[in-house]
């Protein structure tokens, strides 16, 4: 059975650690002045991966907060996956050559499927596909729009093109501390027959325990953001649940 991994989330905007409520740029809370210090804290607590998002990049369609990502890679002994503002092969190469473990392609999956498929062919498992869904349909461009594409259909298509890892967010639950949409996450894993990392809504250790029940279906991890920042639990406590302690 695949191991279940906790991915503490660091969302960057203007060089600070922030959280947005349901992806709304007008509903922002700042939780720290230094993404690097935050990553160091999570790593000290036992995190083996850090999930970083360049929110400015997602909005502007180019790399903005990338220097913080590279600092984390350079200074800390931790795997980093980065999403936000990655639109070109040059962006992918830039991050991978600088030691980032995995690059996330999100909006591009809808806007430019041929590009995503080509990148999957070239870079394989070092590319994760981020699928954000609202009511089962894919949301794009920092969640500002909802498409008419079913999330599971897009997942199947990209799995066939070589995607090994999906990051699935139900945006109705993101930042709400309302619990993840576990059935939707498990369905994505079953439909794609690939690894799926749950994102959005994790509010308690019970949520992590519930998600972990679906590792046999391919649910291999959870991205945790607001719950850590509002001290619902720590990375160390989450890891104990994962390890069955």
Coordinates of C-alpha atoms in Angstrom, one line a residue:
X1 CA 0.0 0.0 0.0
X2 CA 1.3 3.5 -0.9
X3 CA 2.5 5.6 1.9
X4 CA 0.3 8.6 2.9
X5 CA 2.1 12.0 2.9
X6 CA 1.3 15.3 4.6
X7 CA 2.0 18.3 2.5
X8 CA 2.0 21.5 4.5
X9 CA 1.0 24.4 2.2
X10 CA 2.7 27.7 1.8
X11 CA 0.8 30.1 -0.4
X12 CA 2.8 33.1 -1.3
X13 CA 1.5 36.6 -2.2
X14 CA 3.7 39.7 -2.1
X15 CA 6.5 37.6 -0.6
X16 CA 4.3 36.7 2.5
X17 CA 2.6 33.5 3.6
X18 CA -1.1 34.0 3.1
X19 CA -4.4 32.0 2.8
X20 CA -7.2 32.9 0.6
X21 CA -10.8 31.9 1.4
X22 CA -12.0 29.7 -1.5
X23 CA -9.4 31.2 -3.8
X24 CA -10.8 34.7 -3.4
X25 CA -7.9 37.3 -3.7
X26 CA -10.1 39.8 -1.7
X27 CA -10.4 37.4 1.2
X28 CA -6.8 37.1 2.3
X29 CA -5.2 36.4 5.7
X30 CA -1.5 36.9 6.2
X31 CA 0.1 34.2 8.4
X32 CA 3.8 35.0 8.1
X33 CA 6.3 37.3 6.6
X34 CA 8.7 34.7 5.4
X35 CA 7.8 31.6 3.3
X36 CA 11.3 30.2 4.0
X37 CA 10.9 30.5 7.8
X38 CA 7.5 28.8 7.6
X39 CA 9.0 26.0 5.5
X40 CA 11.8 25.6 8.1
X41 CA 9.2 25.3 10.9
X42 CA 7.2 22.6 9.0
X43 CA 10.4 20.7 8.2
X44 CA 11.5 20.8 11.9
X45 CA 8.2 19.2 12.7
X46 CA 8.9 16.3 10.4
X47 CA 7.5 17.3 7.0
X48 CA 9.2 15.6 4.1
X49 CA 7.4 17.6 1.5
X50 CA 6.3 21.3 1.2
X51 CA 3.6 22.4 -1.1
X52 CA 4.2 25.9 -2.4
X53 CA 1.9 28.1 -4.4
X54 CA 2.8 31.3 -6.1
X55 CA -0.5 33.1 -5.9
X56 CA 0.8 36.2 -7.7
X57 CA 2.1 33.9 -10.4
X58 CA -1.3 32.2 -10.8
X59 CA -2.9 35.5 -11.3
X60 CA -0.3 37.0 -13.6
X61 CA 0.5 33.9 -15.5
X62 CA 4.3 34.1 -14.8
X63 CA 6.7 33.3 -12.0
X64 CA 6.7 36.0 -9.3
X65 CA 7.6 34.5 -5.9
X66 CA 10.0 31.9 -7.3
X67 CA 13.1 33.1 -5.3
X68 CA 11.5 31.9 -2.1
X69 CA 10.9 28.5 -3.6
X70 CA 14.6 28.2 -4.6
X71 CA 15.7 29.4 -1.1
X72 CA 13.6 26.6 0.5
X73 CA 15.2 24.0 -1.8
X74 CA 18.7 25.3 -1.1
X75 CA 18.4 25.8 2.6
X76 CA 16.2 22.9 3.8
X77 CA 16.4 19.2 3.4
X78 CA 12.9 18.8 2.1
X79 CA 11.1 18.0 -1.1
X80 CA 9.2 20.9 -2.7
X81 CA 6.3 20.9 -5.1
X82 CA 5.4 24.2 -6.7
X83 CA 2.3 25.5 -8.5
X84 CA 1.1 28.9 -9.7
X85 CA 2.2 30.8 -12.8
X86 CA 3.8 27.9 -14.6
X87 CA 2.8 28.3 -18.2
X88 CA 5.8 27.3 -20.3
X89 CA 8.4 24.6 -20.6
X90 CA 11.0 27.2 -19.6
X91 CA 9.2 27.6 -16.3
X92 CA 9.2 23.8 -15.7
X93 CA 12.9 23.5 -16.6
X94 CA 13.8 26.5 -14.4
X95 CA 12.3 24.9 -11.3
X96 CA 13.4 21.3 -12.0
X97 CA 17.0 22.3 -12.7
X98 CA 17.0 24.3 -9.5
X99 CA 16.1 21.3 -7.4
X100 CA 12.4 21.4 -7.1
X101 CA 11.0 17.8 -6.9
X102 CA 7.7 18.3 -8.6
X103 CA 6.1 21.0 -10.7
X104 CA 2.3 21.4 -10.7
X105 CA 0.4 22.3 -13.9
X106 CA -3.1 23.5 -13.1
X107 CA -5.0 26.0 -15.3
X108 CA -2.8 24.9 -18.3
X109 CA -4.5 21.5 -18.2
X110 CA -7.7 23.1 -19.5
X111 CA -6.3 26.0 -21.4
X112 CA -3.7 24.0 -23.2
X113 CA -4.0 20.2 -23.0
X114 CA -1.5 19.5 -25.8
X115 CA 1.1 21.4 -23.9
X116 CA 0.4 19.5 -20.7
X117 CA 0.5 16.1 -22.5
X118 CA 3.8 17.0 -24.1
X119 CA 5.3 18.0 -20.7
X120 CA 4.1 14.7 -19.2
X121 CA 5.8 12.8 -21.9
X122 CA 9.0 14.7 -21.3
X123 CA 9.2 15.0 -17.6
X124 CA 7.0 12.2 -16.4
X125 CA 6.4 11.9 -12.7
X126 CA 8.1 15.2 -12.0
X127 CA 4.9 16.8 -13.2
X128 CA 1.8 16.8 -11.1
X129 CA -1.5 17.8 -12.5
X130 CA -3.6 20.1 -10.4
X131 CA -7.4 19.7 -10.9
X132 CA -9.6 22.1 -9.1
X133 CA -13.3 21.3 -9.2
X134 CA -16.5 23.0 -8.3
X135 CA -19.6 20.8 -8.3
X136 CA -17.7 18.2 -10.2
X137 CA -16.6 20.5 -13.0
X138 CA -13.1 21.9 -13.5
X139 CA -12.5 25.5 -12.3
X140 CA -9.7 27.5 -13.9
X141 CA -7.6 30.7 -13.7
X142 CA -7.2 30.8 -10.0
X143 CA -10.8 29.6 -9.6
X144 CA -12.3 32.7 -11.3
X145 CA -14.0 30.5 -13.9
X146 CA -15.8 27.2 -14.0
X147 CA -15.5 25.1 -17.3
X148 CA -17.9 22.6 -18.7
X149 CA -15.4 19.8 -18.4
X150 CA -16.0 17.1 -15.8
X151 CA -13.0 16.8 -13.4
X152 CA -12.9 13.0 -13.6
X153 CA -13.0 13.1 -17.4
X154 CA -10.0 15.5 -17.5
X155 CA -8.2 13.3 -15.0
X156 CA -8.8 10.1 -17.1
X157 CA -7.6 11.9 -20.3
X158 CA -4.4 13.1 -18.6
X159 CA -3.7 9.8 -16.9
X160 CA -3.8 8.2 -20.3
X161 CA -1.3 10.8 -21.4
X162 CA 1.1 9.8 -18.6
X163 CA 0.1 11.8 -15.5
X164 CA 1.1 9.8 -12.4
X165 CA 0.1 12.3 -9.7
X166 CA -3.0 14.5 -9.4
X167 CA -3.7 17.2 -6.8
X168 CA -7.4 17.4 -6.5
X169 CA -9.1 20.4 -4.8
X170 CA -12.8 20.8 -4.2
X171 CA -12.9 24.6 -4.1
X172 CA -16.2 24.6 -2.2
X173 CA -14.3 23.3 0.8
X174 CA -10.9 25.1 0.4
X175 CA -10.0 27.4 3.3
X176 CA -13.4 26.7 5.0
X177 CA -12.1 24.1 7.6
X178 CA -15.3 22.2 6.7
X179 CA -13.7 18.9 6.0
X180 CA -12.5 17.6 2.6
X181 CA -14.9 16.2 0.0
X182 CA -13.5 12.7 0.6
X183 CA -15.8 10.9 -1.8
X184 CA -14.8 13.2 -4.7
X185 CA -11.1 12.7 -3.9
X186 CA -11.5 8.9 -3.8
X187 CA -13.5 8.9 -7.0
X188 CA -10.8 10.8 -8.8
X189 CA -8.3 8.2 -7.6
X190 CA -10.5 5.3 -8.8
X191 CA -11.3 6.9 -12.1
X192 CA -7.7 7.8 -13.0
X193 CA -6.1 4.7 -11.3
X194 CA -3.3 7.1 -10.4
X195 CA -2.0 8.8 -7.2
X196 CA -4.3 11.6 -5.9
X197 CA -3.3 14.1 -3.2
X198 CA -6.3 15.7 -1.5
X199 CA -6.3 19.5 -1.2
X200 CA -8.8 21.8 0.5
X201 CA -10.9 21.5 3.6
X202 CA -8.7 19.4 5.9
X203 CA -9.6 20.8 9.3
X204 CA -8.9 18.0 11.8
X205 CA -6.8 14.9 12.5
X206 CA -10.0 13.0 11.9
X207 CA -10.1 14.3 8.3
X208 CA -6.6 13.0 7.7
X209 CA -7.5 9.6 9.2
X210 CA -10.6 9.4 7.0
X211 CA -8.6 10.3 3.8
X212 CA -5.9 7.7 4.8
X213 CA -8.6 5.0 4.6
X214 CA -8.6 5.4 0.9
X215 CA -4.9 4.8 0.2
X216 CA -5.9 1.5 -1.3
X217 CA -7.8 3.5 -3.9
X218 CA -4.8 5.7 -4.6
X219 CA -5.3 8.6 -2.2
X220 CA -1.7 9.2 -1.3
X221 CA -1.6 12.4 0.7
X222 CA -3.2 15.6 2.0
X223 CA -2.3 19.2 1.5
X224 CA -2.9 21.0 4.7
X225 CA -3.0 24.8 5.0
X226 CA -5.3 26.8 7.1
X227 CA -5.7 24.1 9.8
X228 CA -1.9 24.4 10.5
X229 CA -1.9 28.2 10.5
X230 CA -4.9 28.4 12.9
X231 CA -3.3 25.8 15.1
X232 CA -6.0 23.1 14.8
X233 CA -3.1 20.7 14.9
X234 CA 0.6 20.5 14.0
X235 CA 2.5 18.7 11.3
X236 CA 4.0 16.4 13.9
X237 CA 0.5 15.5 15.2
X238 CA -0.7 14.8 11.6
X239 CA 2.3 12.6 11.0
X240 CA 1.5 10.5 14.1
X241 CA -2.0 9.9 12.7
X242 CA -0.5 8.9 9.3
X243 CA 1.9 6.5 11.0
X244 CA -1.0 5.0 13.0
X245 CA 0.2 6.1 16.4

